[in-house]
Every structure is written in C-alpha cells, then in structure tokens.
mmCIF file of C-alpha atoms in Angstrom:
data_model
loop_
_atom_site.group_PDB
_atom_site.id
_atom_site.type_symbol
_atom_site.label_atom_id
_atom_site.label_comp_id
_atom_site.label_asym_id
_atom_site.label_seq_id
_atom_site.Cartn_x
_atom_site.Cartn_y
_atom_site.Cartn_z
ATOM 1 C CA UNK J 208 0.000 0.000 0.000
ATOM 2 C CA UNK J 209 2.719 2.371 1.053
ATOM 3 C CA UNK J 210 4.615 1.654 -2.140
ATOM 4 C CA UNK J 211 1.657 2.769 -4.262
ATOM 5 C CA UNK J 212 1.131 5.988 -2.376
ATOM 6 C CA UNK J 213 3.023 8.204 -4.874
ATOM 7 C CA UNK J 214 1.178 6.537 -7.755
ATOM 8 C CA UNK J 215 -2.186 7.199 -6.112
ATOM 9 C CA UNK J 216 -1.168 10.808 -5.453
ATOM 10 C CA UNK J 217 -0.075 11.239 -9.049
ATOM 11 C CA UNK J 218 -3.278 9.691 -10.431
ATOM 12 C CA UNK J 219 -5.311 12.014 -8.228
ATOM 13 C CA UNK J 220 -3.420 14.969 -9.604
ATOM 14 C CA UNK J 221 -4.005 13.727 -13.145
ATOM 15 C CA UNK J 222 -7.744 13.500 -12.527
ATOM 16 C CA UNK J 223 -7.822 17.116 -11.348
ATOM 17 C CA UNK J 224 -5.753 18.287 -14.306
ATOM 18 C CA UNK J 225 -7.956 16.377 -16.749
ATOM 19 C CA UNK J 226 -11.083 17.887 -15.228
ATOM 20 C CA UNK J 227 -9.419 21.282 -15.476
ATOM 21 C CA UNK J 228 -8.830 20.784 -19.182
ATOM 22 C CA UNK J 229 -12.541 20.244 -19.740
ATOM 23 C CA UNK J 230 -13.423 23.631 -18.259
ATOM 24 C CA UNK J 231 -13.781 26.657 -20.445
ATOM 25 C CA UNK J 232 -12.231 29.660 -18.710
ATOM 26 C CA UNK J 233 -14.151 31.968 -21.018
ATOM 27 C CA UNK J 234 -17.400 30.802 -19.499
ATOM 28 C CA UNK J 235 -17.683 32.867 -16.382
ATOM 29 C CA UNK J 236 -20.908 32.107 -14.524
ATOM 30 C CA UNK J 237 -22.993 35.243 -14.381
ATOM 31 C CA UNK J 238 -23.874 36.460 -10.895
ATOM 32 C CA UNK J 239 -27.025 37.958 -12.413
ATOM 33 C CA UNK J 240 -28.772 34.617 -12.863
ATOM 34 C CA UNK J 241 -31.832 34.446 -10.647
ATOM 35 C CA UNK J 242 -31.752 38.214 -10.194
ATOM 36 C CA UNK J 243 -33.860 40.919 -11.711
ATOM 37 C CA UNK J 244 -32.850 41.846 -15.227
ATOM 38 C CA UNK J 245 -31.354 45.341 -14.891
ATOM 39 C CA UNK J 246 -33.834 47.929 -16.074
ATOM 40 C CA UNK J 247 -32.992 50.402 -18.782
ATOM 41 C CA UNK J 248 -34.626 52.736 -21.213
ATOM 42 C CA UNK J 249 -33.026 52.912 -24.639
ATOM 43 C CA UNK J 250 -34.035 54.219 -28.059
ATOM 44 C CA UNK J 251 -35.221 51.633 -30.543
ATOM 45 C CA UNK J 252 -33.179 51.084 -33.692
ATOM 46 C CA UNK J 253 -34.763 52.945 -36.616
ATOM 47 C CA UNK J 254 -37.561 54.214 -34.398
ATOM 48 C CA UNK J 255 -35.470 56.790 -32.619
ATOM 49 C CA UNK J 256 -38.438 58.546 -31.089
ATOM 50 C CA UNK J 257 -39.520 55.465 -29.208
ATOM 51 C CA UNK J 258 -37.792 53.862 -26.306
ATOM 52 C CA UNK J 259 -37.759 50.332 -25.036
ATOM 53 C CA UNK J 260 -37.690 49.255 -21.434
ATOM 54 C CA UNK J 261 -37.638 45.609 -20.224
ATOM 55 C CA UNK J 262 -40.439 46.541 -17.852
ATOM 56 C CA UNK J 263 -42.855 46.584 -20.785
ATOM 57 C CA UNK J 264 -42.380 42.826 -21.223
ATOM 58 C CA UNK J 265 -43.278 41.836 -17.694
ATOM 59 C CA UNK J 266 -45.430 38.719 -17.685
ATOM 60 C CA UNK J 267 -43.720 37.351 -20.754
ATOM 61 C CA UNK J 268 -40.787 35.038 -21.239
ATOM 62 C CA UNK J 269 -38.348 36.653 -23.656
ATOM 63 C CA UNK J 270 -34.827 36.470 -24.973
ATOM 64 C CA UNK J 271 -32.486 39.436 -24.905
ATOM 65 C CA UNK J 272 -29.828 38.962 -27.559
ATOM 66 C CA UNK J 273 -26.793 41.231 -27.451
ATOM 67 C CA UNK J 274 -25.504 41.755 -30.962
ATOM 68 C CA UNK J 275 -23.447 44.095 -33.112
ATOM 69 C CA UNK J 276 -22.679 44.366 -36.796
ATOM 70 C CA UNK J 277 -18.931 44.305 -36.036
ATOM 71 C CA UNK J 278 -19.227 40.990 -34.204
ATOM 72 C CA UNK J 279 -18.142 38.045 -36.310
ATOM 73 C CA UNK J 280 -19.608 35.348 -34.062
ATOM 74 C CA UNK J 281 -22.974 37.095 -34.362
ATOM 75 C CA UNK J 282 -22.888 36.288 -38.067
ATOM 76 C CA UNK J 283 -22.620 32.619 -37.150
ATOM 77 C CA UNK J 284 -25.528 32.845 -34.745
ATOM 78 C CA UNK J 285 -27.843 35.049 -36.767
ATOM 79 C CA UNK J 286 -29.479 32.456 -39.082
ATOM 80 C CA UNK J 287 -30.367 30.402 -36.004
ATOM 81 C CA UNK J 288 -32.032 33.416 -34.431
ATOM 82 C CA UNK J 289 -33.959 34.120 -37.638
ATOM 83 C CA UNK J 290 -35.087 30.522 -37.603
ATOM 84 C CA UNK J 291 -36.057 30.709 -33.937
ATOM 85 C CA UNK J 292 -38.050 33.875 -34.571
ATOM 86 C CA UNK J 293 -39.965 32.126 -37.364
ATOM 87 C CA UNK J 294 -41.075 29.432 -34.946
ATOM 88 C CA UNK J 295 -42.562 32.146 -32.698
ATOM 89 C CA UNK J 296 -41.710 30.308 -29.518
ATOM 90 C CA UNK J 297 -40.147 33.193 -27.706
ATOM 91 C CA UNK J 298 -39.990 36.896 -28.487
ATOM 92 C CA UNK J 299 -36.431 38.019 -29.217
ATOM 93 C CA UNK J 300 -35.350 41.517 -28.332
ATOM 94 C CA UNK J 301 -32.022 42.738 -29.634
ATOM 95 C CA UNK J 302 -29.557 44.863 -27.737
ATOM 96 C CA UNK J 303 -27.476 46.537 -30.401
ATOM 97 C CA UNK J 304 -24.240 46.861 -28.459
ATOM 98 C CA UNK J 305 -21.689 49.595 -29.202
ATOM 99 C CA UNK J 306 -22.713 49.711 -32.815
ATOM 100 C CA UNK J 307 -23.708 52.431 -35.240
ATOM 101 C CA UNK J 308 -27.203 52.735 -36.653
ATOM 102 C CA UNK J 309 -26.202 52.517 -40.298
ATOM 103 C CA UNK J 310 -24.197 49.272 -40.317
ATOM 104 C CA UNK J 311 -26.660 47.766 -37.842
ATOM 105 C CA UNK J 312 -29.613 48.507 -40.113
ATOM 106 C CA UNK J 313 -27.673 47.299 -43.120
ATOM 107 C CA UNK J 314 -26.867 44.048 -41.315
ATOM 108 C CA UNK J 315 -30.511 43.384 -40.475
ATOM 109 C CA UNK J 316 -31.526 44.043 -44.064
ATOM 110 C CA UNK J 317 -28.887 41.661 -45.313
ATOM 111 C CA UNK J 318 -29.245 38.851 -42.793
ATOM 112 C CA UNK J 319 -32.904 39.110 -41.817
ATOM 113 C CA UNK J 320 -34.357 40.618 -38.693
ATOM 114 C CA UNK J 321 -35.290 38.133 -35.964
ATOM 115 C CA UNK J 322 -35.885 40.881 -33.417
ATOM 116 C CA UNK J 323 -39.195 42.349 -32.397
ATOM 117 C CA UNK J 324 -37.066 45.412 -31.877
ATOM 118 C CA UNK J 325 -33.477 46.299 -31.143
ATOM 119 C CA UNK J 326 -32.594 48.641 -28.331
ATOM 120 C CA UNK J 327 -29.602 50.820 -29.140
ATOM 121 C CA UNK J 328 -26.853 50.694 -26.537
ATOM 122 C CA UNK J 329 -24.435 52.974 -28.318
ATOM 123 C CA UNK J 330 -22.002 53.462 -25.422
ATOM 124 C CA UNK J 331 -22.336 49.983 -23.941
ATOM 125 C CA UNK J 332 -23.529 51.202 -20.536
ATOM 126 C CA UNK J 333 -26.478 48.824 -20.474
ATOM 127 C CA UNK J 334 -24.106 46.083 -21.609
ATOM 128 C CA UNK J 335 -21.956 46.727 -18.540
ATOM 129 C CA UNK J 336 -25.057 46.536 -16.343
ATOM 130 C CA UNK J 337 -25.793 43.127 -17.805
ATOM 131 C CA UNK J 338 -22.182 42.034 -17.351
ATOM 132 C CA UNK J 339 -21.675 41.667 -21.102
ATOM 133 C CA UNK J 340 -18.091 40.960 -22.068
ATOM 134 C CA UNK J 341 -18.175 38.749 -25.125
ATOM 135 C CA UNK J 342 -20.743 39.540 -27.789
ATOM 136 C CA UNK J 343 -22.936 37.732 -28.687
ATOM 137 C CA UNK J 344 -24.623 36.972 -25.411
ATOM 138 C CA UNK J 345 -28.246 36.052 -24.792
ATOM 139 C CA UNK J 346 -30.289 36.367 -21.646
ATOM 140 C CA UNK J 347 -33.442 34.371 -21.048
ATOM 141 C CA UNK J 348 -35.783 36.438 -18.910
ATOM 142 C CA UNK J 349 -38.898 35.052 -17.258
ATOM 143 C CA UNK J 350 -42.376 36.419 -16.519
ATOM 144 C CA UNK J 351 -41.204 38.038 -13.290
ATOM 145 C CA UNK J 352 -38.351 39.772 -15.067
ATOM 146 C CA UNK J 353 -35.697 37.481 -13.579
ATOM 147 C CA UNK J 354 -32.703 36.342 -15.595
ATOM 148 C CA UNK J 355 -33.078 32.571 -15.910
ATOM 149 C CA UNK J 356 -30.077 31.797 -18.041
ATOM 150 C CA UNK J 357 -27.234 33.484 -19.828
ATOM 151 C CA UNK J 358 -25.905 32.097 -23.080
ATOM 152 C CA UNK J 359 -22.365 33.218 -23.578
ATOM 153 C CA UNK J 360 -21.115 33.387 -27.119
ATOM 154 C CA UNK J 361 -23.128 32.429 -30.167
ATOM 155 C CA UNK J 362 -26.178 30.243 -29.741
ATOM 156 C CA UNK J 363 -25.750 26.969 -31.563
ATOM 157 C CA UNK J 364 -28.243 24.386 -32.695
ATOM 158 C CA UNK J 365 -27.060 22.334 -29.770
ATOM 159 C CA UNK J 366 -27.591 25.039 -27.130
ATOM 160 C CA UNK J 367 -30.978 25.947 -28.594
ATOM 161 C CA UNK J 368 -32.206 22.346 -28.600
ATOM 162 C CA UNK J 369 -30.651 21.170 -25.370
ATOM 163 C CA UNK J 370 -30.658 24.272 -23.187
ATOM 164 C CA UNK J 371 -33.029 26.928 -24.451
ATOM 165 C CA UNK J 372 -35.950 24.700 -25.436
ATOM 166 C CA UNK J 373 -36.090 22.728 -22.158
ATOM 167 C CA UNK J 374 -35.876 25.980 -20.189
ATOM 168 C CA UNK J 375 -38.687 27.505 -22.229
ATOM 169 C CA UNK J 376 -40.832 24.413 -21.762
ATOM 170 C CA UNK J 377 -40.207 24.546 -18.029
ATOM 171 C CA UNK J 378 -41.124 28.213 -17.807
ATOM 172 C CA UNK J 379 -44.312 27.670 -19.757
ATOM 173 C CA UNK J 380 -45.360 24.827 -17.455
ATOM 174 C CA UNK J 381 -44.685 27.035 -14.456
ATOM 175 C CA UNK J 382 -46.798 29.837 -15.853
ATOM 176 C CA UNK J 383 -49.678 27.436 -16.437
ATOM 177 C CA UNK J 384 -49.494 26.240 -12.852
ATOM 178 C CA UNK J 385 -49.572 29.743 -11.444
ATOM 179 C CA UNK J 386 -51.535 31.946 -13.825
ATOM 180 C CA UNK Q 616 -13.410 29.335 -28.574
ATOM 181 C CA UNK Q 617 -12.168 30.049 -32.070
ATOM 182 C CA UNK Q 618 -15.051 32.348 -32.756
ATOM 183 C CA UNK Q 619 -14.233 34.366 -29.667
ATOM 184 C CA UNK Q 620 -10.689 34.868 -30.758
ATOM 185 C CA UNK Q 621 -11.663 35.829 -34.253
ATOM 186 C CA UNK Q 622 -14.396 38.061 -32.891
ATOM 187 C CA UNK Q 623 -11.863 39.793 -30.726
ATOM 188 C CA UNK Q 624 -9.263 40.067 -33.474
ATOM 189 C CA UNK Q 625 -11.707 41.534 -35.898
ATOM 190 C CA UNK Q 626 -12.879 43.938 -33.235
ATOM 191 C CA UNK Q 627 -9.294 44.986 -32.741
ATOM 192 C CA UNK Q 628 -8.836 45.443 -36.470
ATOM 193 C CA UNK Q 629 -12.009 47.414 -36.867
ATOM 194 C CA UNK Q 630 -10.968 49.365 -33.813
ATOM 195 C CA UNK Q 631 -7.659 50.216 -35.449
ATOM 196 C CA UNK Q 632 -9.311 51.268 -38.674
ATOM 197 C CA UNK Q 633 -11.890 53.255 -36.833
ATOM 198 C CA UNK Q 634 -9.301 54.801 -34.549
ATOM 199 C CA UNK Q 635 -9.518 58.175 -36.233
ATOM 200 C CA UNK Q 636 -13.242 58.350 -35.681
ATOM 201 C CA UNK Q 637 -12.932 56.987 -32.175
ATOM 202 C CA UNK Q 638 -10.395 59.593 -31.173
ATOM 203 C CA UNK Q 639 -12.942 62.256 -31.960
ATOM 204 C CA UNK Q 640 -15.696 60.356 -30.187
ATOM 205 C CA UNK Q 641 -13.652 59.693 -27.080
ATOM 206 C CA UNK Q 642 -11.993 63.081 -27.047
ATOM 207 C CA UNK Q 643 -14.092 64.275 -24.166
ATOM 208 C CA UNK Q 644 -13.313 61.266 -22.054
ATOM 209 C CA UNK Q 645 -9.607 61.531 -22.612
ATOM 210 C CA UNK Q 646 -9.451 65.042 -21.184
ATOM 211 C CA UNK Q 647 -9.563 64.257 -17.472
ATOM 212 C CA UNK Q 648 -6.599 61.942 -17.977
ATOM 213 C CA UNK Q 649 -4.277 64.892 -18.341
ATOM 214 C CA UNK Q 650 -6.381 67.306 -16.339
ATOM 215 C CA UNK Q 651 -6.536 65.263 -13.179
ATOM 216 C CA UNK Q 652 -3.589 62.926 -12.629
ATOM 217 C CA UNK Q 653 -4.681 62.221 -9.049
ATOM 218 C CA UNK Q 654 -8.038 60.907 -10.212
ATOM 219 C CA UNK Q 655 -6.362 58.898 -12.960
ATOM 220 C CA UNK Q 656 -4.040 57.313 -10.409
ATOM 221 C CA UNK Q 657 -7.075 56.340 -8.350
ATOM 222 C CA UNK Q 658 -8.763 54.862 -11.422
ATOM 223 C CA UNK Q 659 -5.650 52.838 -12.232
ATOM 224 C CA UNK Q 660 -5.293 51.727 -8.620
ATOM 225 C CA UNK Q 661 -8.781 50.213 -8.720
ATOM 226 C CA UNK Q 662 -8.416 48.944 -12.287
ATOM 227 C CA UNK Q 663 -5.235 47.089 -11.336
ATOM 228 C CA UNK Q 664 -7.257 44.838 -9.016
ATOM 229 C CA UNK Q 665 -9.887 43.957 -11.596
ATOM 230 C CA UNK Q 666 -9.618 41.286 -14.229
ATOM 231 C CA UNK Q 667 -10.377 42.074 -17.836
ATOM 232 C CA UNK Q 668 -12.873 39.420 -18.876
ATOM 233 C CA UNK Q 669 -11.875 39.583 -22.522
ATOM 234 C CA UNK Q 670 -8.142 39.110 -21.989
ATOM 235 C CA UNK Q 671 -8.334 37.140 -18.792
ATOM 236 C CA UNK Q 672 -4.709 37.336 -17.822
ATOM 237 C CA UNK Q 673 -4.684 41.087 -17.899
ATOM 238 C CA UNK Q 674 -6.035 43.600 -15.460
ATOM 239 C CA UNK Q 675 -8.430 46.284 -16.541
ATOM 240 C CA UNK Q 676 -5.557 48.700 -15.968
ATOM 241 C CA UNK Q 677 -3.222 46.812 -18.290
ATOM 242 C CA UNK Q 678 -5.567 45.720 -21.036
ATOM 243 C CA UNK Q 679 -6.277 47.560 -24.253
ATOM 244 C CA UNK Q 680 -9.486 45.647 -24.893
ATOM 245 C CA UNK Q 681 -12.565 47.745 -25.554
ATOM 246 C CA UNK Q 682 -14.243 46.417 -22.459
ATOM 247 C CA UNK Q 683 -11.304 47.444 -20.280
ATOM 248 C CA UNK Q 684 -11.513 50.973 -21.675
ATOM 249 C CA UNK Q 685 -15.223 51.076 -20.948
ATOM 250 C CA UNK Q 686 -14.779 49.771 -17.444
ATOM 251 C CA UNK Q 687 -12.011 52.251 -16.734
ATOM 252 C CA UNK Q 688 -14.278 55.089 -17.777
ATOM 253 C CA UNK Q 689 -17.010 53.523 -15.646
ATOM 254 C CA UNK Q 690 -14.645 53.566 -12.656
ATOM 255 C CA UNK Q 691 -13.712 57.170 -13.438
ATOM 256 C CA UNK Q 692 -17.331 58.266 -13.582
ATOM 257 C CA UNK Q 693 -18.152 56.529 -10.338
ATOM 258 C CA UNK Q 694 -15.148 58.071 -8.587
ATOM 259 C CA UNK Q 695 -16.220 61.503 -9.805
ATOM 260 C CA UNK Q 696 -19.692 60.878 -8.450
ATOM 261 C CA UNK Q 697 -18.116 60.183 -5.066
ATOM 262 C CA UNK Q 698 -18.239 56.395 -4.856
ATOM 263 C CA UNK Q 699 -15.669 54.647 -2.686
ATOM 264 C CA UNK Q 700 -13.316 51.918 -3.860
ATOM 265 C CA UNK Q 701 -15.359 49.286 -1.994
ATOM 266 C CA UNK Q 702 -18.551 50.445 -3.663
ATOM 267 C CA UNK Q 703 -16.976 50.288 -7.110
ATOM 268 C CA UNK Q 704 -15.570 46.827 -6.445
ATOM 269 C CA UNK Q 705 -19.001 45.663 -5.275
ATOM 270 C CA UNK Q 706 -20.529 47.130 -8.431
ATOM 271 C CA UNK Q 707 -18.143 45.099 -10.588
ATOM 272 C CA UNK Q 708 -18.664 41.869 -8.637
ATOM 273 C CA UNK Q 709 -22.449 42.295 -8.896
ATOM 274 C CA UNK Q 710 -22.138 42.272 -12.675
ATOM 275 C CA UNK Q 711 -19.197 40.057 -13.474
ATOM 276 C CA UNK Q 712 -18.941 37.828 -10.409
ATOM 277 C CA UNK Q 713 -16.009 37.148 -8.087
ATOM 278 C CA UNK Q 714 -13.963 36.218 -11.123
ATOM 279 C CA UNK Q 715 -13.480 39.901 -11.867
ATOM 280 C CA UNK Q 716 -11.415 40.284 -8.703
ATOM 281 C CA UNK Q 717 -7.737 39.556 -9.158
ATOM 282 C CA UNK Q 718 -7.478 38.903 -5.446
ATOM 283 C CA UNK Q 719 -10.168 36.379 -4.604
ATOM 284 C CA UNK Q 720 -12.103 37.128 -1.408
ATOM 285 C CA UNK Q 721 -11.766 34.748 1.537
ATOM 286 C CA UNK Q 722 -15.129 32.972 1.659
ATOM 287 C CA UNK Q 723 -16.386 29.418 2.011
ATOM 288 C CA UNK Q 724 -15.851 28.456 -1.648
ATOM 289 C CA UNK Q 725 -12.310 29.864 -1.710
ATOM 290 C CA UNK Q 726 -11.086 28.331 1.552
ATOM 291 C CA UNK Q 727 -9.363 25.536 -0.320
ATOM 292 C CA UNK Q 728 -7.669 28.106 -2.542
ATOM 293 C CA UNK Q 729 -6.492 30.242 0.354
ATOM 294 C CA UNK Q 730 -5.634 27.581 2.899
ATOM 295 C CA UNK Q 731 -4.979 24.579 0.646
ATOM 296 C CA UNK Q 732 -1.293 25.421 0.179
ATOM 297 C CA UNK Q 733 -0.798 25.665 3.953
ATOM 298 C CA UNK Q 734 -2.626 22.373 4.377
ATOM 299 C CA UNK Q 735 -0.264 20.802 1.833
ATOM 300 C CA UNK Q 736 2.692 22.335 3.656
ATOM 301 C CA UNK Q 737 1.554 20.820 6.955
ATOM 302 C CA UNK Q 738 0.928 17.426 5.350
ATOM 303 C CA UNK Q 739 4.340 17.592 3.680
ATOM 304 C CA UNK Q 740 6.005 18.510 6.948
ATOM 305 C CA UNK Q 741 4.330 15.625 8.792
ATOM 306 C CA UNK Q 742 5.397 13.228 6.036
ATOM 307 C CA UNK Q 743 8.938 14.586 6.144
ATOM 308 C CA UNK Q 744 9.189 14.172 9.921
ATOM 309 C CA UNK Q 745 7.800 10.647 9.742
ATOM 310 C CA UNK Q 746 10.097 9.725 6.889
ATOM 311 C CA UNK Q 747 13.141 11.188 8.612
ATOM 312 C CA UNK Q 748 12.223 9.428 11.854
ATOM 313 C CA UNK Q 749 11.848 6.060 10.126
ATOM 314 C CA UNK Q 750 15.069 6.536 8.194
ATOM 315 C CA UNK Q 751 17.215 7.385 11.241
ATOM 316 C CA UNK Q 752 15.785 4.632 13.448
ATOM 317 C CA UNK Q 753 16.236 2.122 10.638
ATOM 318 C CA UNK Q 754 19.799 3.189 9.931
ATOM 319 C CA UNK Q 755 20.654 3.134 13.630
ATOM 320 C CA UNK Q 756 19.455 -0.439 13.893
ATOM 321 C CA UNK Q 757 21.440 -1.661 10.929
ATOM 322 C CA UNK Q 758 24.699 0.000 11.896
ATOM 323 C CA UNK Q 759 24.268 -1.211 15.445
ATOM 324 C CA UNK Q 760 23.580 -4.719 14.247
ATOM 325 C CA UNK Q 761 26.464 -4.762 11.793
ATOM 326 C CA UNK Q 762 28.878 -3.314 14.293
ATOM 327 C CA UNK Q 763 27.876 -5.834 16.927
ATOM 328 C CA UNK Q 764 28.329 -8.733 14.541
ATOM 329 C CA UNK Q 765 31.715 -7.420 13.468
ATOM 330 C CA UNK Q 766 32.789 -6.886 17.069
ATOM 331 C CA UNK Q 767 31.729 -10.386 18.032
ATOM 332 C CA UNK Q 768 33.572 -11.844 15.054
ATOM 333 C CA UNK Q 769 36.709 -9.944 15.921
ATOM 334 C CA UNK Q 770 36.490 -11.056 19.525
ATOM 335 C CA UNK Q 771 36.022 -14.716 18.616
ATOM 336 C CA UNK Q 772 38.928 -14.505 16.189
ATOM 337 C CA UNK Q 773 41.048 -12.888 18.899
ATOM 338 C CA UNK Q 774 40.144 -15.596 21.404
ATOM 339 C CA UNK Q 775 40.942 -18.405 18.983
ATOM 340 C CA UNK Q 776 44.313 -17.012 17.964
ATOM 341 C CA UNK Q 777 46.414 -16.242 21.022
ATOM 342 C CA UNK Q 778 49.446 -14.017 20.410
#
C-alpha cells in the first residue's frame, strides 16, 4: 500500500488536471442569474423617437440577444435566431451593443431581422449593467423579469435544442401552474 | 473558442481602422486623464485589481481591450460621483462575479484556494518528519547490528588465535 502511495497521489493529480482541461475559462458564470434583469430605457433602432424598457415585457418570457454588426460570431448565430423567430416560440429583443445605426440597419436588411425590436446601446452602458463581455450573449428572462439563463457566445443548434428549449418548456409549465 | 478569438481580433482590427473616428468620439473622455492625474491614479489603482474578462490574464488597468476601456471610464465616472473603492468593487462583482477580482475574497468556496497550500505544507512537513524518523531509526538499527556482529567476530577470532 505504502509503495503505491506516490502513484495514487499522481493519479489524483491527473484527474484534477484532466477535469481542469474540460473547463472553459471563457465561461464565467454570471452572478445575475436568478436576479432581476437590470432595467434600462433605450431608443429603438430605426424608431429613434420610441424607447424600449424591459419593464414593458413583464409577464412574458423573452430572450435578450446582445448583438453588433462588427461581431463576427454574431454572423454565425444570426441564421439560427432568424429561424427561432420564425417558430414564434419566444420573443427576441435585440440589444445593439456599441454599434452604429447605419451598419446595424444594413446588417438586419442583409441577414434578416429576428428581433421584435433592437434597443440601441451605443455606449455599452447597459451592456456593462448586464455584465456583457463577449458579444454575442443572450439572456433568457422570465415572466417576473428574472434572468433565468445566460448564453455566452453564439447560440448553436445544440444550445438551442438542449438548453433553451427545455428551459422555455419549463417556464411555460410554471406559468400554467400559477396563472 | 475560435469564434471568440476571431471576434476579438476583428474587433481589434475594426478598432484600429476606426481609430480616427474613435479619437474624436472619445476626445471628451480623454481630457480628465491629463487634467486630473490624481483621479487617474485612483482609477488605475482600482483597475489594477480587476480582471479584464476579454483578456483574462490582464487587469483592466493593463488591457487595451474595448471592455477594459469602458470599465475604466465607468470607474472614473463613479469616482467623480463620489463612490468609494469598496462600492466600485461591489458594483463590478455584482455584474461580473467574483472572477473579476484579481485577489479572490476569503469565503467558504475559496477556503481551499487560500488555505490549501498551507494544508499541503503541513501534510508535507508531517510526512517529512515521519520519513526522517523512520530513516534514522532504521539506519541506527542496521549499523548497530552490523557493528555488533563485526565486534563479536573480531572477539572470537582474537580468542581463537592467542598471540
């Protein structure tokens, strides 16, 4: 037994290192999950006279998608969002993060517009309030206005099917139980 | 992972191209840098303890990432509005989690991090003492035994062969 002690110690270390390799350091758990989605009031893209505030969606489950025309990963994600919007399962609100109106509008024309509207966060202040650090990011917000989940980086078919859909189903069941 | 890197690189590139425009846009924010070195030192002092989430091995003070710039100006604004360092730190943790702190706080989920090394040191020390103890007692026995046998042999030889 004593002879194998170093081997056991080494194997233990290997297990920890292997587990460490599986982790993605870019995925920092958001402290905002389970908390109220920070409120804001921002102008709507191409409807500059109107403003959007998350408060107006209370009672609904919705997805806040942080996007920008300069963001390459958003390009990857965008067709999936367009597809998701077509299915009309969950309203998608865009947060146009540190972008300019012209390229943003151009982008939506070119790629399709999955958003009910896009709030314009020109300076990124709202982004900071939401702890945004790697666009694209998506926040799933429930009927009470709580952040249920944060998707960091582009949504993929996998995350939509295996994370978003089950969460949406769960939230809908909950709302039926307590109308 | 790859998409993040490319996203960041392209952002950098676009940032470089757009630098001329940005300089105009950020002109107002750059002013206090020269105007108030004391404030800037305070900003940097706080920024040096915060991790840039884009370039995770850099502080917000040391990083040139867009986010770091934004957060520095956020710190500056909050300092101007009279917030204390603790309040600003709390503000950052509320949004980005404990990960944003370069110096992790001592709390239940970081005990292993803070005290683990000392625990290892103690365990190592105990093992060292035990090992050393075993080694000396073992070596004492063998030398004693060998010496005794040699002494006995010499004595018997001496008895058998009178001068």
